[in-house]
Short mmCIF file of C-alpha atoms and ligand atoms in Angstrom, two decimals:
data_model
loop_
_atom_site.label_atom_id
_atom_site.label_comp_id
_atom_site.label_asym_id
_atom_site.label_seq_id
_atom_site.Cartn_x
_atom_site.Cartn_y
_atom_site.Cartn_z
CA MET A 15 0.00 0.00 0.00
CA LYS A 16 1.33 3.43 -0.88
CA THR A 17 2.00 5.75 2.02
CA LEU A 18 4.14 8.83 2.54
CA VAL A 19 4.38 8.30 6.32
CA SER A 20 6.37 5.51 8.00
CA HIS A 21 4.78 2.07 8.04
CA GLU A 22 4.74 2.18 11.87
CA ILE A 23 2.70 5.40 11.85
CA GLU A 24 0.40 4.01 9.14
CA ALA A 25 -0.17 0.86 11.23
CA TYR A 26 -0.82 2.89 14.39
CA ALA A 27 -3.34 5.12 12.59
CA GLN A 28 -5.02 2.05 11.13
CA ALA A 29 -5.22 0.33 14.52
CA HIS A 30 -6.98 3.40 15.93
CA SER A 31 -9.50 3.79 13.10
CA MET A 32 -12.64 1.81 12.25
CA PRO A 33 -11.66 -1.70 11.15
CA GLU A 34 -12.33 -3.05 7.66
CA SER A 35 -15.14 -5.57 7.30
CA GLU A 36 -14.45 -9.31 6.94
CA VAL A 37 -15.52 -9.25 3.27
CA ALA A 38 -13.33 -6.20 2.55
CA ARG A 39 -10.37 -7.93 4.22
CA ALA A 40 -10.87 -11.10 2.15
CA LEU A 41 -11.18 -9.04 -1.07
CA ARG A 42 -8.03 -7.08 -0.23
CA GLU A 43 -6.08 -10.25 0.56
CA GLU A 44 -7.12 -12.00 -2.67
CA THR A 45 -6.26 -8.85 -4.64
CA GLN A 46 -2.82 -8.78 -3.02
CA ARG A 47 -2.28 -12.51 -3.67
CA THR A 48 -3.43 -12.59 -7.27
CA MET A 49 -3.31 -9.18 -8.95
CA ASP A 50 -0.52 -7.12 -10.43
CA TYR A 51 -0.57 -3.55 -9.13
CA ALA A 52 -2.44 -4.56 -5.96
CA GLN A 53 -0.90 -1.50 -4.28
CA MET A 54 -3.50 0.53 -6.22
CA ILE A 55 -6.25 -0.30 -3.71
CA VAL A 56 -6.84 2.35 -1.08
CA GLY A 57 -6.37 -0.09 1.82
CA PRO A 58 -7.87 -0.12 5.32
CA LEU A 59 -6.89 3.36 6.57
CA GLU A 60 -7.97 5.34 3.51
CA GLY A 61 -10.95 2.99 3.21
CA ALA A 62 -12.03 4.04 6.72
CA PHE A 63 -11.54 7.68 5.71
CA LEU A 64 -13.76 7.23 2.63
CA LYS A 65 -16.47 5.61 4.74
CA MET A 66 -16.30 8.45 7.25
CA MET A 67 -16.61 11.05 4.48
CA ALA A 68 -19.65 9.27 3.03
CA GLN A 69 -21.27 9.15 6.47
CA LEU A 70 -20.45 12.82 7.20
CA VAL A 71 -22.19 14.03 4.04
CA GLY A 72 -25.08 11.59 4.62
CA ALA A 73 -24.41 10.14 1.18
CA LYS A 74 -27.11 8.14 -0.58
CA ARG A 75 -25.56 8.16 -4.06
CA VAL A 76 -21.82 7.67 -4.64
CA LEU A 77 -20.01 7.69 -7.97
CA GLU A 78 -16.59 6.06 -8.18
CA ILE A 79 -14.19 6.54 -11.10
CA GLY A 80 -11.76 3.60 -11.02
CA MET A 81 -13.02 0.41 -9.38
CA PHE A 82 -10.12 -2.05 -9.89
CA THR A 83 -11.19 -5.06 -7.76
CA GLY A 84 -13.82 -3.13 -5.83
CA TYR A 85 -12.24 -2.53 -2.41
CA SER A 86 -13.14 1.17 -2.18
CA ALA A 87 -16.56 0.57 -3.79
CA LEU A 88 -17.31 -1.94 -1.03
CA CYS A 89 -16.15 0.53 1.64
CA PHE A 90 -18.60 3.11 0.28
CA ALA A 91 -21.45 0.62 0.06
CA GLU A 92 -20.91 -0.33 3.71
CA ALA A 93 -21.30 3.34 4.67
CA LEU A 94 -24.58 3.90 2.81
CA PRO A 95 -28.16 3.33 3.97
CA ASP A 96 -30.06 0.28 2.66
CA ASP A 97 -31.46 2.22 -0.29
CA GLY A 98 -28.07 3.78 -1.10
CA GLN A 99 -26.30 3.32 -4.44
CA VAL A 100 -22.67 3.16 -5.54
CA ILE A 101 -22.02 3.42 -9.27
CA THR A 102 -18.45 2.36 -9.96
CA CYS A 103 -16.68 2.75 -13.33
CA GLU A 104 -13.99 0.38 -14.58
CA ILE A 105 -12.41 -0.27 -17.96
CA GLU A 106 -10.97 -3.74 -17.19
CA ALA A 107 -13.64 -6.46 -17.05
CA GLU A 108 -11.28 -8.97 -15.41
CA THR A 109 -10.53 -6.92 -12.30
CA ALA A 110 -14.20 -5.97 -11.94
CA GLU A 111 -15.07 -9.68 -11.98
CA LEU A 112 -13.10 -10.28 -8.79
CA GLY A 113 -15.07 -7.47 -7.16
CA ARG A 114 -18.37 -9.01 -8.23
CA LYS A 115 -17.47 -12.24 -6.42
CA TYR A 116 -17.00 -10.42 -3.12
CA PHE A 117 -19.95 -8.04 -3.56
CA ALA A 118 -22.14 -11.16 -3.75
CA GLN A 119 -20.84 -12.20 -0.30
CA SER A 120 -21.65 -8.87 1.36
CA PRO A 121 -25.07 -7.69 2.57
CA HIS A 122 -24.07 -4.31 1.06
CA GLY A 123 -23.12 -5.67 -2.37
CA LYS A 124 -26.60 -5.11 -3.81
CA LYS A 125 -26.03 -1.35 -3.56
CA ILE A 126 -23.14 -1.50 -6.06
CA GLU A 127 -23.64 -1.12 -9.82
CA ILE A 128 -20.59 -1.72 -12.03
CA ARG A 129 -20.33 0.27 -15.27
CA LEU A 130 -17.71 -1.20 -17.62
CA GLY A 131 -16.06 1.05 -20.20
CA PRO A 132 -14.18 4.34 -20.38
CA ALA A 133 -15.26 6.34 -17.33
CA LEU A 134 -15.61 9.62 -19.22
CA ASP A 135 -18.23 8.04 -21.51
CA THR A 136 -20.09 6.67 -18.49
CA MET A 137 -19.95 10.04 -16.73
CA ARG A 138 -21.46 11.71 -19.79
CA GLU A 139 -24.38 9.26 -19.70
CA LEU A 140 -25.07 9.58 -15.98
CA THR A 141 -27.53 11.93 -14.36
CA GLY A 142 -26.76 13.51 -10.99
CA PRO A 143 -26.91 14.47 -8.31
CA PHE A 144 -24.32 12.39 -6.47
CA ASN A 145 -23.47 13.19 -2.85
CA LEU A 146 -19.91 11.90 -3.12
CA ILE A 147 -17.69 11.36 -6.17
CA PHE A 148 -14.39 9.52 -5.78
CA ILE A 149 -11.86 9.96 -8.60
CA ASP A 150 -9.22 7.22 -8.70
CA ALA A 151 -8.62 6.16 -12.34
CA ASP A 152 -6.14 7.17 -15.08
CA LYS A 153 -4.31 10.32 -14.01
CA ILE A 154 -4.17 11.83 -17.51
CA ASN A 155 -7.95 12.34 -17.36
CA TYR A 156 -8.09 13.71 -13.81
CA LEU A 157 -8.98 17.23 -14.94
CA ASN A 158 -11.71 15.90 -17.27
CA TYR A 159 -13.12 13.78 -14.44
CA TYR A 160 -13.05 16.76 -12.08
CA ARG A 161 -14.91 18.99 -14.56
CA ARG A 162 -17.66 16.46 -15.20
CA ALA A 163 -17.83 15.58 -11.49
CA LEU A 164 -18.68 19.20 -10.66
CA ASP A 165 -21.73 18.95 -12.97
CA LEU A 166 -22.86 15.73 -11.32
CA LEU A 167 -22.27 16.77 -7.69
CA SER A 168 -25.11 17.75 -5.33
CA PRO A 169 -24.81 21.25 -3.78
CA GLN A 170 -23.65 19.87 -0.40
CA GLY A 171 -21.70 16.98 -1.90
CA VAL A 172 -18.00 16.23 -1.86
CA ILE A 173 -15.46 15.21 -4.50
CA LEU A 174 -12.50 13.13 -3.30
CA ILE A 175 -9.52 12.78 -5.63
CA ASP A 176 -6.88 10.15 -4.88
CA ASN A 177 -3.07 10.11 -5.37
CA VAL A 178 -2.76 13.88 -5.63
CA LEU A 179 0.72 13.80 -4.03
CA TRP A 180 1.85 11.12 -6.52
CA ASP A 181 4.50 9.64 -4.27
CA GLY A 182 5.93 13.13 -3.66
CA ASN A 183 6.56 13.69 -7.37
CA VAL A 184 4.23 16.72 -7.44
CA LEU A 185 7.15 18.68 -5.97
CA LYS A 186 9.28 18.17 -9.09
CA GLN A 187 9.71 21.00 -11.61
CA PRO A 188 9.66 20.46 -14.46
CA PRO A 189 7.35 17.45 -14.06
CA PRO A 190 9.19 14.22 -14.96
CA ASP A 191 6.30 12.73 -16.96
CA GLU A 192 2.77 13.27 -18.27
CA LYS A 193 1.00 11.79 -15.27
CA THR A 194 2.84 14.03 -12.82
CA ALA A 195 2.08 17.04 -15.02
CA ALA A 196 -1.62 16.08 -15.12
CA ILE A 197 -1.82 15.82 -11.33
CA GLN A 198 0.02 19.12 -10.86
CA GLU A 199 -2.42 20.79 -13.28
CA LEU A 200 -5.41 19.31 -11.45
CA ASN A 201 -4.12 20.51 -8.05
CA ARG A 202 -3.46 23.99 -9.45
CA THR A 203 -6.86 24.18 -11.15
CA VAL A 204 -8.77 23.16 -8.02
CA ALA A 205 -6.78 25.57 -5.80
CA ASN A 206 -7.68 28.44 -8.18
CA ASP A 207 -11.28 27.44 -8.93
CA PRO A 208 -13.53 30.16 -7.43
CA ARG A 209 -16.51 27.76 -7.35
CA VAL A 210 -15.00 25.39 -4.76
CA THR A 211 -13.10 25.11 -1.51
CA ALA A 212 -10.59 22.31 -1.06
CA VAL A 213 -8.17 20.72 1.37
CA LEU A 214 -5.34 18.41 0.34
CA VAL A 215 -5.22 15.74 3.03
CA THR A 216 -1.86 13.97 3.43
CA ILE A 217 -3.37 10.53 4.05
CA ARG A 218 -1.64 7.70 2.11
CA ASP A 219 -0.74 9.17 -1.35
CA GLY A 220 -2.76 12.38 -0.82
CA VAL A 221 -6.52 12.91 -1.11
CA LEU A 222 -7.95 16.18 -2.35
CA VAL A 223 -11.27 16.94 -0.66
CA VAL A 224 -13.38 19.39 -2.68
CA ARG A 225 -16.80 20.94 -2.10
CA LYS A 226 -18.78 23.65 -3.81
CA LYS A 227 -18.90 27.04 -2.14
CA THR A 228 -22.33 27.74 -0.71
C1 SAM B 306 -6.10 3.01 -8.67
S1 SAM B 306 -7.11 1.80 -9.42
C2 SAM B 306 -8.63 1.93 -8.50
C3 SAM B 306 -8.52 1.37 -7.10
C4 SAM B 306 -9.84 1.30 -6.37
N1 SAM B 306 -10.46 2.61 -6.29
C5 SAM B 306 -9.62 0.77 -4.98
O1 SAM B 306 -9.13 1.49 -4.13
O2 SAM B 306 -9.94 -0.40 -4.70
C6 SAM B 306 -7.51 2.57 -10.94
C7 SAM B 306 -8.45 1.78 -11.84
O3 SAM B 306 -8.90 2.66 -12.87
C8 SAM B 306 -9.10 1.88 -14.05
N2 SAM B 306 -9.10 2.76 -15.21
C9 SAM B 306 -8.04 3.30 -15.87
N3 SAM B 306 -8.44 4.06 -16.89
C10 SAM B 306 -9.80 4.01 -16.90
C11 SAM B 306 -10.80 4.59 -17.72
N4 SAM B 306 -10.50 5.38 -18.74
N5 SAM B 306 -12.08 4.33 -17.43
C12 SAM B 306 -12.43 3.53 -16.38
N6 SAM B 306 -11.51 2.96 -15.57
C13 SAM B 306 -10.23 3.18 -15.82
C14 SAM B 306 -7.92 0.91 -14.03
O4 SAM B 306 -8.20 -0.22 -14.84
C15 SAM B 306 -7.80 0.60 -12.54
O5 SAM B 306 -8.47 -0.60 -12.21
#
């Protein structure tokens, strides 16, 4: 799991936060055993943070951009009321399939709808409002996801954007590659967007928390 703090601090914070569910733990462990790039999943500490954010905004509808094997989607579903809904977008059918297996084992799985295909196309088709939108897919499109997310967000809703510290690479000038440049541009755009207020939280690889000004 990516983290910019020491592993001891990460473990301490995790031990003093709400624990992951049994199904989420099993899904995480199978992902780590069987999948390349398993470090992409948010993991237990950020998962607890996502659940807390969903509960704080009283979310009923959550949109996730970037499902992978479904760990964060399951965290959101666990935080929603019985009639809540998580729409999660993923381009790779194979990774989504692993998620499906675990969603079927959870009493919260029925709240999750998987939308396969390029997330920008799915976002164009969707109708808001969503109370929480989590952006965690291809970094090159982060700014496009952010722009469409603002259209789909409810007035009191929150956008969460993952990996905005990009392993510390956001500090580098000039940016070493396209992905770093895209994340830097996103962070700059949000900081200067008069429609929103934001805080960049230094949990794991950095989470940008954005809401519309009231
Ligand atoms: C960082 S992982 C998501 C991790 C997941 N949120 C979790 O914590 O369990 C990013 C995912 O975005 C998917 N992805 C990349 N480009 C995409 C696109 N254009 N549309 C939809 N999904 C995409 C990748 O296949 C990958 O599974």
